[in-house]
mmCIF file of C-alpha atoms in Angstrom:
data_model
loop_
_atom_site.group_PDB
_atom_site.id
_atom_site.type_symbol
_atom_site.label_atom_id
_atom_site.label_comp_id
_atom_site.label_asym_id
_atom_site.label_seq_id
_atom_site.Cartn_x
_atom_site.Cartn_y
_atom_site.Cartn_z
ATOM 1 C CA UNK A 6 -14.796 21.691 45.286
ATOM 2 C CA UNK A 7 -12.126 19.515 43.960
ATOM 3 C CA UNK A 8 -14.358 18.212 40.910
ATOM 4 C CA UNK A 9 -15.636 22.014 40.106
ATOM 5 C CA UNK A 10 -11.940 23.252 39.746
ATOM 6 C CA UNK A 11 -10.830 19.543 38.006
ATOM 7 C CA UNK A 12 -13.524 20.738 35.100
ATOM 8 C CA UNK A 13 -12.810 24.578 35.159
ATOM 9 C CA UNK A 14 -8.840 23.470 34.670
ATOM 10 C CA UNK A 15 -9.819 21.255 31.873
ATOM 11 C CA UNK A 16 -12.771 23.474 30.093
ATOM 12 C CA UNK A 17 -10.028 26.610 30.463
ATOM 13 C CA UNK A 18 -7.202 23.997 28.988
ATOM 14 C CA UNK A 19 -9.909 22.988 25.991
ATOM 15 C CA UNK A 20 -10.496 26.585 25.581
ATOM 16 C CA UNK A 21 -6.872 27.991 25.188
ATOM 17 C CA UNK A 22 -6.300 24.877 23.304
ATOM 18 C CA UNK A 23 -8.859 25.408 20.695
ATOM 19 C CA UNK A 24 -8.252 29.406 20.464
ATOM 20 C CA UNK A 25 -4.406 29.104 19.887
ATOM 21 C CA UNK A 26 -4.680 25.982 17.015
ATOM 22 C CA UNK A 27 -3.518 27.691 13.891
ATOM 23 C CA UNK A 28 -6.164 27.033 10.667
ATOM 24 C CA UNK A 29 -4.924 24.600 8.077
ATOM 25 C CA UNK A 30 -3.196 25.225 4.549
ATOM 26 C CA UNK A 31 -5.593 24.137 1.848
ATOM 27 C CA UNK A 32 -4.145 22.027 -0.794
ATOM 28 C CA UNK A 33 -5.171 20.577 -3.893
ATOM 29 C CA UNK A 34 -1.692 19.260 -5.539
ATOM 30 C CA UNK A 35 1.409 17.464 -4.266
ATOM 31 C CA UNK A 36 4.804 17.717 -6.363
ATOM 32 C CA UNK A 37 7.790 15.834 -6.051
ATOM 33 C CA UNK A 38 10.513 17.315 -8.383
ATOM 34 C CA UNK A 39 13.934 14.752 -9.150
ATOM 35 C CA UNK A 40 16.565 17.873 -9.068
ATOM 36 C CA UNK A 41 19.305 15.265 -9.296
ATOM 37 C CA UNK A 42 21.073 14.291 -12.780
ATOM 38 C CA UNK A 43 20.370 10.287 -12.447
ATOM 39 C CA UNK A 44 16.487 8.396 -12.044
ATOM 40 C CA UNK A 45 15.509 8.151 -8.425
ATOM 41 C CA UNK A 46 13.521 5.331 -7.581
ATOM 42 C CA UNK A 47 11.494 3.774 -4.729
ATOM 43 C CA UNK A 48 10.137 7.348 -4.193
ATOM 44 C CA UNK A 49 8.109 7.491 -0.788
ATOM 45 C CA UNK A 50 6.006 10.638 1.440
ATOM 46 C CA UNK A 51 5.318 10.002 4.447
ATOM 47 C CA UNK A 52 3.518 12.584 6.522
ATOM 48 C CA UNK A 53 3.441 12.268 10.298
ATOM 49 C CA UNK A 54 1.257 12.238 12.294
ATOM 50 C CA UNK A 55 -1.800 11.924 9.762
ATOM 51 C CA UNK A 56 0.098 8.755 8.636
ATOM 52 C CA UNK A 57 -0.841 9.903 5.062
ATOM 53 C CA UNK A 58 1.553 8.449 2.434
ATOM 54 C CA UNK A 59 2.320 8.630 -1.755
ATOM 55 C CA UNK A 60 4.680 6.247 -3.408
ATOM 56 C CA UNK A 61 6.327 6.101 -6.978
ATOM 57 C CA UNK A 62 8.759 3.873 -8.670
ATOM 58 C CA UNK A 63 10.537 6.560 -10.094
ATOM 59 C CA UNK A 64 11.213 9.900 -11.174
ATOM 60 C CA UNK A 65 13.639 10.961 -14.052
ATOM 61 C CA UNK A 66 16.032 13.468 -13.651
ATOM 62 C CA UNK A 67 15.005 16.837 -13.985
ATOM 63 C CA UNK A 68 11.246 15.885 -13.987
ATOM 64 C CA UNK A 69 8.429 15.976 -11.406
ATOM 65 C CA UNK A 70 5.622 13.863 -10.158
ATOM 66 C CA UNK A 71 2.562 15.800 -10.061
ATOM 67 C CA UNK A 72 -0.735 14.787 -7.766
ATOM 68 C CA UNK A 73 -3.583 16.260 -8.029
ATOM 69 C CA UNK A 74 -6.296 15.674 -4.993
ATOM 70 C CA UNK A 75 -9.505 17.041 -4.096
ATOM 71 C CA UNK A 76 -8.776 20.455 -1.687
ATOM 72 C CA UNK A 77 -7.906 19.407 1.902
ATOM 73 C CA UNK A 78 -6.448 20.840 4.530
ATOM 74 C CA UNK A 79 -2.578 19.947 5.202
ATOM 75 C CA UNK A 80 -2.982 18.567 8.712
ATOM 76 C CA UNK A 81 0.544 16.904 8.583
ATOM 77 C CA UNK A 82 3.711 18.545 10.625
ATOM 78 C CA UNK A 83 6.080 16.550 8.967
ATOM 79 C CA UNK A 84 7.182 14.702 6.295
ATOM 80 C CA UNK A 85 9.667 11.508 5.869
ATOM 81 C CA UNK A 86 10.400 11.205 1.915
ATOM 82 C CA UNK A 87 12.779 8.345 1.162
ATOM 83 C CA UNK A 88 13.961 7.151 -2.292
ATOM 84 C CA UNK A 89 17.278 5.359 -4.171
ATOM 85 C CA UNK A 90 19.109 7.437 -5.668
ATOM 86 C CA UNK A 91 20.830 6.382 -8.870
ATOM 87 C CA UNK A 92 23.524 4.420 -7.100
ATOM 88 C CA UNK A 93 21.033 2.407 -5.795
ATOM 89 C CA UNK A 94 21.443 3.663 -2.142
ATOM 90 C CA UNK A 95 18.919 4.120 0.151
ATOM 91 C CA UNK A 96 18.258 8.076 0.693
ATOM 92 C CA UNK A 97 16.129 8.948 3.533
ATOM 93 C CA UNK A 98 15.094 12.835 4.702
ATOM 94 C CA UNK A 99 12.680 13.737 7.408
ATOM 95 C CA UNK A 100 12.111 17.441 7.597
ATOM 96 C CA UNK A 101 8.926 20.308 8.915
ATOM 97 C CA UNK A 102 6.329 21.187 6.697
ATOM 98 C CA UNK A 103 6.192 24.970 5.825
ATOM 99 C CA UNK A 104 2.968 26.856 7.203
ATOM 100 C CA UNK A 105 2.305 30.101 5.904
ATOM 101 C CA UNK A 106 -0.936 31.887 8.078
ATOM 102 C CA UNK A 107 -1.846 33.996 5.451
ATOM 103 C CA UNK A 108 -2.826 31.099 3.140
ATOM 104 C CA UNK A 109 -4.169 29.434 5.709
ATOM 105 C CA UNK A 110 -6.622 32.665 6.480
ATOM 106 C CA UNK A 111 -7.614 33.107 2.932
ATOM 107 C CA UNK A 112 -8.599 29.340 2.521
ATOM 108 C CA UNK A 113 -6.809 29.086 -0.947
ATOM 109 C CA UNK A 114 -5.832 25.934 -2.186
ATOM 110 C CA UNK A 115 -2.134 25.883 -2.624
ATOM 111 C CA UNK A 116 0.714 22.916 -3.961
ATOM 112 C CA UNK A 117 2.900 21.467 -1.760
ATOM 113 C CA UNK A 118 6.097 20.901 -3.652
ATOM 114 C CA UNK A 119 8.954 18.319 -2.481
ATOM 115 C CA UNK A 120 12.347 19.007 -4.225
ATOM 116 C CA UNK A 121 15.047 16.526 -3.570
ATOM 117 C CA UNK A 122 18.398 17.998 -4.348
ATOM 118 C CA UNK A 123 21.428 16.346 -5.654
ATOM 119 C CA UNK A 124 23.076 16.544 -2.372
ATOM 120 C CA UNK A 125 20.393 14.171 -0.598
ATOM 121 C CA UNK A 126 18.913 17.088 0.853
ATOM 122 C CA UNK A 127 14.956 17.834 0.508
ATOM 123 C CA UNK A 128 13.104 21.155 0.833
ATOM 124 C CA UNK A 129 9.542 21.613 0.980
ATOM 125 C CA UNK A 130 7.740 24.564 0.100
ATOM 126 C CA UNK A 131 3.940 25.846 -0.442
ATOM 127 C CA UNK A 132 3.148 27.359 -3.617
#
């Protein structure tokens, strides 16, 4: 009796698990856009927890990297992105992914777009 309601517990917790996961974004293109006014360098993505990560040694002011990759789904939560800023200090942002459900339902491929700010800040946001 204790085995039958072990396996109903964990086929209901499977079930309600798999119901309630929320589909993927499709992307197809990463940007990461210097707004600052000096070259950033050492430029770094990290996304957690798919462990995925893009590097760059730098990124003039005012300009962009641009990525293109074949369409995948955007399985990452978060993202660390850490670069030097033209001081030469160490600038380091961890901050949530955007999820929009409406892209994810229509299975578009969309850019994800980093922007980091002159204030040290970053913003992320799905185009």
């Amino acid at each position: 009796m204790i085995k039958q309601r072990t396996v109903l517990a964990i086929f209901t917790f499977i079930f309600v698990f798999v119901g309630c996961a929320k589909p993927p974004v499709m992307v197809d293109r990463v940007l990461v856009q210097n707004a600052t006014t000096s070259k950033i360098t050492d430029v770094k993505v990290f996304h957690e927890p798919t462990n995925k990560m893009g590097k760059v040694n730098a990124i003039l002011p005012q300009s962009s990297l641009d990525v293109g990759l074949p369409r995948q789904p955007l399985l990452a939560r978060q993202a660390v992105v850490s670069w030097r800023d033209g001081r030469g200090r160490e600038m380091r942002v961890k901050l949530e992914l955007p999820y929009d459900r409406s892209l994810a339902k229509e299975r578009r491929a969309v850019s994800l777009m980093y922007i980091i700010h002159a204030s040290g800040s970053v913003t992320a946001d799905l185009q």
